Short mmCIF file of C-alpha atoms in Angstrom, two decimals:
data_model
loop_
_atom_site.label_atom_id
_atom_site.label_comp_id
_atom_site.label_asym_id
_atom_site.label_seq_id
_atom_site.Cartn_x
_atom_site.Cartn_y
_atom_site.Cartn_z
CA MET A 136 105.12 97.30 138.10
CA GLY A 137 104.50 101.00 137.33
CA ASP A 138 103.59 102.64 134.05
CA HIS A 139 106.84 104.64 134.05
CA LEU A 140 108.93 101.47 134.01
CA ILE A 141 106.92 99.96 131.14
CA ILE A 142 107.12 103.13 129.11
CA GLY A 143 110.85 103.48 129.79
CA ALA A 144 111.53 99.88 128.75
CA ALA A 145 109.47 100.35 125.61
CA VAL A 146 111.31 103.53 124.61
CA VAL A 147 114.79 102.14 125.29
CA THR A 148 114.03 98.90 123.44
CA GLY A 149 112.46 100.69 120.50
CA ALA A 150 115.33 103.16 120.17
CA ALA A 151 117.98 100.44 120.43
CA VAL A 152 116.36 98.24 117.79
CA ALA A 153 115.74 101.18 115.39
CA LEU A 154 119.23 102.58 115.68
CA THR A 155 120.76 99.13 115.26
CA LEU A 156 118.78 98.52 112.05
CA ILE A 157 119.66 101.96 110.72
CA PHE A 158 123.39 102.08 111.44
CA ALA A 159 124.51 98.42 111.71
CA ARG A 160 126.84 97.26 108.86
CA PHE A 161 124.45 94.48 107.80
CA ALA A 162 121.74 97.12 107.19
CA ARG A 163 123.61 98.32 104.14
CA THR A 164 123.99 94.93 102.48
CA ASP A 165 122.07 93.80 99.46
CA SER A 166 120.74 90.84 101.50
CA TRP A 167 119.10 93.11 104.06
CA LEU A 168 117.80 95.55 101.43
CA ALA A 169 116.24 92.69 99.51
CA THR A 170 114.65 91.41 102.73
CA VAL A 171 113.25 94.89 103.66
CA THR A 172 110.94 95.15 100.63
CA PRO A 173 108.84 92.04 101.29
CA LEU A 174 109.08 92.55 105.06
CA ALA A 175 107.78 96.12 104.72
CA SER A 176 104.80 94.90 102.77
CA ILE A 177 104.00 91.96 105.01
CA ILE A 178 103.97 93.98 108.19
CA GLY A 179 101.47 96.67 107.18
CA SER A 180 98.46 97.79 109.16
CA GLY A 181 97.32 94.17 109.30
CA PHE A 182 99.80 93.66 112.17
CA LEU A 183 97.60 96.00 114.28
CA ILE A 184 94.26 94.85 112.92
CA CYS A 185 94.68 91.10 113.44
CA GLY A 186 94.52 91.23 117.25
CA PRO A 187 90.99 92.54 117.68
CA LEU A 188 89.63 90.56 114.71
CA LEU A 189 91.07 87.24 115.80
CA ALA A 190 90.21 87.83 119.45
CA ARG A 191 86.61 88.43 118.41
CA GLU A 192 86.41 85.38 116.17
CA PHE A 193 88.56 82.87 117.95
CA GLY A 194 88.80 84.05 121.60
CA SER A 195 91.86 82.48 123.40
CA MET A 196 92.64 80.57 120.26
CA ALA A 197 93.60 83.75 118.42
CA ALA A 198 97.29 82.93 118.42
CA PRO A 199 96.85 79.36 117.03
CA ALA A 200 94.55 80.86 114.35
CA MET A 201 97.27 83.33 113.44
CA ILE A 202 99.82 80.46 113.28
CA ALA A 203 97.49 78.57 110.89
CA LEU A 204 97.26 81.68 108.65
CA LEU A 205 101.01 82.13 108.71
CA ILE A 206 101.59 78.49 107.70
CA LEU A 207 99.30 79.03 104.71
CA ALA A 208 101.10 82.24 103.83
CA PHE A 209 104.51 80.49 104.12
CA THR A 210 103.34 77.68 101.93
CA VAL A 211 102.12 80.18 99.27
CA GLY A 212 105.48 81.90 99.61
CA SER A 213 107.27 78.55 99.02
CA ILE A 214 105.30 78.13 95.82
CA ILE A 215 106.29 81.59 94.59
CA ARG A 216 109.91 80.78 95.53
CA PHE A 217 109.59 77.58 93.46
CA ASN A 218 108.44 79.71 90.54
CA ILE A 219 111.39 82.14 90.94
CA ALA A 220 113.75 79.14 90.69
CA HIS A 221 112.02 77.16 88.03
CA ALA A 222 109.19 79.11 86.23
CA GLU A 223 111.06 82.32 85.61
CA PRO A 224 113.60 80.63 83.24
CA VAL A 225 110.81 78.92 81.36
CA LEU A 226 108.77 82.12 81.02
CA ALA A 227 111.83 83.90 79.70
CA GLU A 228 112.21 81.41 76.84
CA ILE A 229 108.69 80.54 75.74
CA SER A 230 106.68 82.43 73.16
CA THR A 231 104.42 85.31 74.30
CA HIS A 232 101.43 83.32 72.82
CA HIS A 233 102.20 80.16 74.86
CA PRO A 234 99.35 79.23 77.25
CA LEU A 235 101.69 79.47 80.19
CA ALA A 236 102.73 82.97 79.17
CA TRP A 237 99.09 83.99 78.92
CA THR A 238 98.43 82.51 82.39
CA ALA A 239 101.33 84.46 83.82
CA ARG A 240 100.31 87.74 82.22
CA THR A 241 96.73 87.33 83.36
CA GLY A 242 97.89 86.81 86.94
CA GLN A 243 100.24 89.80 86.65
CA GLY A 244 97.41 92.00 85.39
CA VAL A 245 95.34 91.00 88.43
CA LEU A 246 98.28 91.78 90.70
CA ALA A 247 98.92 95.12 89.01
CA ALA A 248 95.37 96.17 89.85
CA ALA A 249 95.71 94.93 93.41
CA TYR A 250 98.98 96.78 93.85
CA ALA A 251 97.52 100.06 92.60
CA VAL A 252 94.65 99.83 95.06
CA SER A 253 96.86 98.78 97.98
CA VAL A 254 99.36 101.58 97.46
CA ALA A 255 96.58 104.16 97.34
CA TYR A 256 94.92 102.54 100.37
CA TYR A 257 98.08 102.45 102.47
CA LEU A 258 99.04 106.05 101.70
CA LYS A 259 95.49 107.37 102.19
CA LEU A 260 95.39 105.78 105.61
CA LEU A 261 98.82 107.32 106.37
CA ALA A 262 97.46 110.77 105.37
CA MET A 263 94.39 110.36 107.50
CA PHE A 264 96.52 109.35 110.51
CA CYS A 265 98.69 112.43 109.99
CA LEU A 266 95.63 114.69 109.70
CA ARG A 267 94.36 113.48 113.06
CA ALA A 268 97.06 115.61 114.64
CA ILE A 269 95.31 118.74 113.34
CA ASP A 270 91.79 117.39 113.79
CA SER A 271 91.18 117.43 110.07
CA GLN A 272 89.27 114.94 107.92
CA SER A 273 89.69 116.74 104.59
CA LEU A 274 89.67 114.20 101.75
CA LEU A 275 91.18 116.81 99.44
CA LEU A 276 94.08 117.39 101.80
CA ALA A 277 94.55 113.62 102.29
CA ASN A 278 94.65 113.06 98.56
CA SER A 279 97.12 115.91 98.16
CA ILE A 280 99.39 114.31 100.75
CA VAL A 281 99.26 110.99 98.97
CA SER A 282 100.07 112.72 95.63
CA ALA A 283 103.03 114.51 97.23
CA ILE A 284 104.45 111.25 98.59
CA ILE A 285 104.05 109.49 95.30
CA ALA A 286 105.72 112.45 93.51
CA VAL A 287 108.73 112.39 95.94
CA LEU A 288 109.12 108.61 95.50
CA GLY A 289 108.96 109.03 91.70
CA LEU A 290 111.80 111.66 91.81
CA LEU A 291 113.84 109.27 93.94
CA ALA A 292 113.25 106.45 91.43
CA PHE A 293 114.42 108.63 88.55
CA SER A 294 117.47 109.91 90.39
CA GLY A 295 118.79 106.54 91.51
CA GLY A 296 116.54 103.74 90.32
CA LEU A 297 114.91 101.66 93.06
CA ARG A 298 117.89 101.92 95.35
CA TRP A 299 116.80 105.33 96.77
CA VAL A 300 113.24 104.13 97.08
CA GLU A 301 114.47 101.07 98.91
CA ARG A 302 116.30 103.34 101.33
CA VAL A 303 112.93 104.97 102.22
CA ALA A 304 111.49 101.53 102.88
CA ASP A 305 114.59 100.64 104.86
CA ALA A 306 114.37 103.71 107.13
CA SER A 307 110.65 103.32 107.69
CA VAL A 308 110.94 99.60 108.37
CA SER A 309 113.77 100.20 110.83
CA LEU A 310 111.65 102.73 112.74
CA LYS A 311 108.58 100.48 112.55
CA LEU A 312 110.41 97.40 113.84
CA GLY A 313 111.86 99.50 116.73
CA LEU A 314 108.32 100.61 117.61
CA ILE A 315 106.99 97.07 117.40
CA ALA A 316 109.83 95.82 119.65
CA GLY A 317 108.89 98.48 122.21
CA MET A 318 105.28 97.44 122.09
CA LEU A 319 106.21 93.79 122.53
CA VAL A 320 108.35 94.53 125.54
CA ALA A 321 105.53 96.61 127.07
CA LEU A 322 102.97 93.80 126.51
CA GLY A 323 105.44 91.32 128.05
CA LEU A 324 105.93 93.49 131.19
CA ASP A 325 102.17 93.99 131.39
CA TRP A 326 101.69 90.19 131.30
CA GLY A 327 104.03 89.90 134.28
CA ARG A 328 102.25 92.73 136.13
CA THR A 329 98.74 91.24 135.62
CA GLY A 330 99.72 87.60 136.04
CA GLY A 331 98.00 86.70 132.79
CA THR A 332 94.54 87.55 134.12
CA GLY A 333 91.76 88.58 131.74
CA LEU A 334 91.87 85.45 129.59
CA ILE A 335 88.79 84.75 127.57
CA PRO A 336 87.49 81.30 126.53
CA ALA A 337 88.04 79.83 123.10
CA ALA A 338 85.24 80.73 120.66
CA PRO A 339 83.59 78.02 118.63
CA VAL A 340 85.08 77.68 115.18
CA ASP A 341 82.58 77.66 112.35
CA GLY A 342 82.52 78.22 108.61
CA HIS A 343 82.33 82.03 109.00
CA SER A 344 85.46 82.04 111.24
CA LEU A 345 87.44 79.98 108.69
CA LEU A 346 86.41 82.18 105.81
CA LEU A 347 87.41 85.24 107.75
CA LEU A 348 90.79 83.59 108.39
CA LEU A 349 91.23 83.03 104.64
CA GLY A 350 90.20 86.72 104.04
CA LEU A 351 93.00 87.74 106.37
CA ILE A 352 95.61 86.60 103.82
CA ILE A 353 95.91 90.23 102.80
CA THR A 354 97.31 91.08 106.20
CA VAL A 355 100.25 88.83 105.65
CA GLN A 356 100.50 89.48 101.95
CA GLY A 357 103.64 91.15 100.52
CA PHE A 358 106.17 88.34 100.16
CA GLU A 359 105.31 88.17 96.41
CA THR A 360 107.13 91.46 95.90
CA SER A 361 110.39 89.48 95.76
CA ARG A 362 109.13 87.80 92.57
CA TYR A 363 109.32 91.13 90.73
CA MET A 364 112.66 92.41 91.96
CA GLY A 365 114.63 90.57 89.36
CA GLU A 366 116.07 93.81 87.86
CA SER A 367 117.92 94.40 91.17
CA TYR A 368 118.59 90.96 92.65
CA ASP A 369 119.32 87.48 91.36
CA ALA A 370 117.02 84.56 92.00
CA GLU A 371 118.99 83.05 94.82
CA THR A 372 118.97 86.35 96.72
CA ARG A 373 115.25 86.86 96.22
CA ILE A 374 114.40 83.31 97.34
CA ARG A 375 116.51 83.57 100.46
CA THR A 376 115.42 87.00 101.48
CA MET A 377 111.74 86.29 100.88
CA ARG A 378 112.00 83.34 103.16
CA ASN A 379 113.77 85.48 105.79
CA ALA A 380 111.08 88.21 105.57
CA GLN A 381 108.34 85.67 106.11
CA ILE A 382 110.11 84.10 109.08
CA ILE A 383 110.80 87.48 110.73
CA SER A 384 107.25 88.73 110.19
CA SER A 385 105.78 85.43 111.45
CA VAL A 386 107.69 85.65 114.69
CA ILE A 387 106.43 89.24 115.17
CA TYR A 388 102.78 88.35 114.51
CA VAL A 389 102.79 85.32 116.75
CA LEU A 390 104.64 87.11 119.63
CA PHE A 391 102.16 89.98 119.42
CA LEU A 392 99.11 87.72 119.61
CA VAL A 393 100.61 85.67 122.40
CA LEU A 394 101.60 88.67 124.49
CA LEU A 395 98.22 90.22 123.84
CA THR A 396 96.46 87.21 125.28
CA PRO A 397 95.71 88.74 128.75
CA ARG A 398 94.09 91.72 126.89
CA LEU A 399 92.16 89.67 124.34
CA GLY A 400 88.88 90.25 126.17
CA GLN A 401 89.41 94.02 125.84
CA ALA A 402 90.69 93.67 122.29
CA ALA A 403 87.64 91.72 121.19
CA ASP A 404 85.43 94.73 121.96
CA THR A 405 87.49 97.08 119.80
CA GLN A 406 87.97 97.51 116.06
CA GLY A 407 90.96 98.23 113.80
CA VAL A 408 94.05 100.28 114.63
CA ALA A 409 92.06 102.48 116.98
CA GLY A 410 91.15 99.43 118.96
CA VAL A 411 94.74 98.42 119.45
CA LEU A 412 95.47 102.00 120.40
CA ASP A 413 92.92 101.74 123.20
CA VAL A 414 94.45 98.47 124.40
CA MET A 415 97.96 99.86 124.50
CA GLU A 416 96.80 103.03 126.23
CA SER A 417 95.35 100.86 128.95
CA VAL A 418 98.76 99.17 129.34
CA ALA A 419 100.47 102.56 129.82
CA PRO A 420 99.32 106.03 128.63
CA PHE A 421 102.19 106.93 126.35
CA LEU A 422 102.02 103.67 124.40
CA GLY A 423 99.12 105.04 122.26
CA ALA A 424 101.74 107.21 120.59
CA PHE A 425 103.68 104.02 119.75
CA VAL A 426 100.61 102.61 117.99
CA LEU A 427 100.03 105.79 115.98
CA ALA A 428 103.67 105.96 114.96
CA ALA A 429 103.76 102.26 114.15
CA ALA A 430 100.60 102.69 112.01
CA VAL A 431 102.02 105.58 110.01
CA THR A 432 105.39 103.93 109.41
CA SER A 433 103.59 100.63 108.56
CA GLN A 434 101.54 102.43 105.91
CA LEU A 435 104.49 104.17 104.41
CA SER A 436 106.77 101.09 104.26
CA ALA A 437 103.99 98.89 102.86
CA ALA A 438 103.12 101.42 100.23
CA VAL A 439 106.77 101.81 99.17
CA ALA A 440 107.26 98.00 99.13
CA ASP A 441 104.12 97.44 96.96
CA SER A 442 105.29 100.24 94.65
CA ILE A 443 108.58 98.46 94.22
CA GLY A 444 106.73 95.28 93.45
CA SER A 445 104.45 97.02 91.03
CA THR A 446 107.42 98.52 89.28
CA GLY A 447 109.10 95.16 88.77
CA LEU A 448 105.78 93.80 87.57
CA ALA A 449 105.45 96.62 84.95
CA VAL A 450 109.03 95.92 83.73
CA GLU A 451 108.30 92.24 83.39
CA LEU A 452 104.98 92.77 81.64
CA SER A 453 106.65 95.02 79.10
CA ARG A 454 109.27 92.25 78.49
CA HIS A 455 111.92 94.75 79.78
CA ARG A 456 111.06 97.49 77.26
CA LEU A 457 110.46 99.68 80.30
CA ASN A 458 113.24 100.47 82.77
CA THR A 459 112.69 100.67 86.51
CA ALA A 460 112.22 104.43 86.66
CA THR A 461 109.59 104.41 83.92
CA GLY A 462 107.91 101.38 85.51
CA PHE A 463 107.80 103.17 88.85
CA LEU A 464 106.27 106.24 87.16
CA MET A 465 103.51 104.18 85.59
CA ALA A 466 102.81 102.35 88.90
CA GLY A 467 102.66 105.71 90.68
CA ALA A 468 100.31 107.14 88.02
CA LEU A 469 97.93 104.20 88.43
CA ALA A 470 98.01 104.68 92.20
CA LEU A 471 97.18 108.35 91.72
CA VAL A 472 94.19 107.50 89.58
CA VAL A 473 92.89 105.14 92.29
CA THR A 474 93.51 107.77 94.96
CA TRP A 475 91.56 110.56 93.31
CA THR A 476 88.73 108.53 91.78
CA THR A 477 87.81 105.90 94.38
CA ASP A 478 87.42 105.34 98.08
CA ALA A 479 90.32 102.97 98.73
CA LEU A 480 88.73 101.77 101.95
CA GLN A 481 85.90 100.29 99.93
CA VAL A 482 87.79 98.85 97.00
CA ILE A 483 90.41 97.15 99.30
CA ALA A 484 87.88 94.31 99.49
CA VAL A 485 88.44 93.82 95.77
CA ALA A 486 92.21 94.01 96.20
CA SER A 487 92.19 91.27 98.94
CA ARG A 488 90.48 88.90 96.51
CA ALA A 489 92.80 89.95 93.71
CA PHE A 490 95.85 88.99 95.72
CA ALA A 491 94.35 85.60 96.48
CA LEU A 492 93.52 85.14 92.78
CA PHE A 493 97.11 86.02 91.86
CA TYR A 494 98.34 83.33 94.29
CA ALA A 495 96.00 80.83 92.61
CA PHE A 496 97.60 81.69 89.21
CA GLN A 497 101.02 81.14 90.80
CA CYS A 498 99.92 77.71 91.92
CA ALA A 499 98.72 76.87 88.42
CA ILE A 500 102.05 77.97 86.99
CA ALA A 501 103.94 75.89 89.53
CA ILE A 502 101.85 72.77 88.64
CA TRP A 503 102.53 73.26 84.96
CA VAL A 504 106.25 73.69 85.41
CA ALA A 505 106.45 70.76 87.86
CA ARG A 506 104.65 68.46 85.47
CA ARG A 507 106.30 69.49 82.19
CA ALA A 508 109.82 70.13 83.50
CA GLY A 509 109.88 67.44 86.12
CA LYS A 510 110.82 69.89 88.88
CA ALA A 511 108.59 68.48 91.64
CA GLY A 512 107.06 65.11 92.50
CA LEU A 513 103.38 64.14 92.75
CA ALA A 514 103.09 64.91 96.45
CA ARG A 515 104.33 68.46 95.93
CA GLN A 516 102.13 68.95 92.91
CA LEU A 517 99.12 67.94 95.05
CA LEU A 518 100.21 70.52 97.66
CA PHE A 519 100.26 73.17 94.86
CA LEU A 520 96.71 72.12 93.82
CA PHE A 521 95.42 72.25 97.42
CA VAL A 522 96.78 75.67 98.15
CA GLY A 523 95.47 76.89 94.81
CA LEU A 524 92.01 75.70 95.67
CA LEU A 525 92.22 77.37 99.11
CA CYS A 526 93.14 80.66 97.33
CA LEU A 527 90.11 80.31 95.05
CA VAL A 528 87.93 79.81 98.09
CA ALA A 529 89.36 83.05 99.49
CA VAL A 530 88.57 84.74 96.16
CA ALA A 531 84.99 83.50 96.18
CA ALA A 532 84.05 83.70 99.86
CA GLY A 533 86.95 84.97 102.02
CA ALA A 534 85.89 87.79 104.32
CA PRO A 535 88.30 90.66 103.59
CA ALA A 536 89.81 91.85 106.85
CA GLU A 537 91.11 95.33 106.09
CA GLY A 538 87.87 96.57 104.55
#
């Protein structure tokens, strides 16, 4: 099977998926728009980073390891969905001095810091990818690009609330999913061409491997943005669309790892997005452009999604004294401070632990509501406790993947 056939199939598939997601009637519904925000955040650059990392740590067991991580993420998501349904009404009624309210605010403060870092990190990576086209590594120019993007998003937020910002996420996610679909088709055709040769043995699983897998939670993080979209969508919509976003992203992650299996040996010797670029270039020359375009759109959509989550968080922390436009402005200002004063590639290690700590707080809230309000039985409460302890392990010892 020739390179031209693989490239042609990838381009046709990518264009068909992207155009369908942009122009189909369902793409303009509230249900899809509410799905796009968590989906955009979940499928960030981690989608491209997981392959080489898991190939190196788990060998041919990379796909099962990814499935285990996704099961953990889906379980955490189910706990946050439980809190949307049962904890949000309780938090809206109790005093601001109630211990549960303090627990929620502390967790939200942790998440606010994580969001600010992640938005700056995503956009700075986007800027650096764009600057590669002109062979520039100017940090000043990269920071200026980030500032311009945040300013444009801020103007959109003020002109039409989060709806215009969501449209940016929608367009970038549509393009990103089209590119991913093209890459998956190319990998599938490559599997047929090579006959699945190039397999590597399973690597021994040890404590370091498991801690790295916990650290990878940040690469499938993003579903929690639905928790803070209450200004735009009701609880039922957010619960349903968060679940849908996790299912869609899980299918993509697993398919990518499974179809990458014949190339895992090659992927294990590479690192990061550049490593996946090398792998795809070896499948067919033009596919490297798919990886770069997917990386850029992934960074933009993830940054926009986390900005939306950060905005909802600011509104809730202010007890609705802020509106969405002002909340977005504050979130953008915090991201700008991080952009100009820190190296986001270094502090992302802190952000990965902050997200895990926020999930632990969510588990604690779920346990309290389940016990006091009788919303879940003992078995489910024990599950909340177990997941919370896993998140604390990730905080203490998880190896952050995107650093």
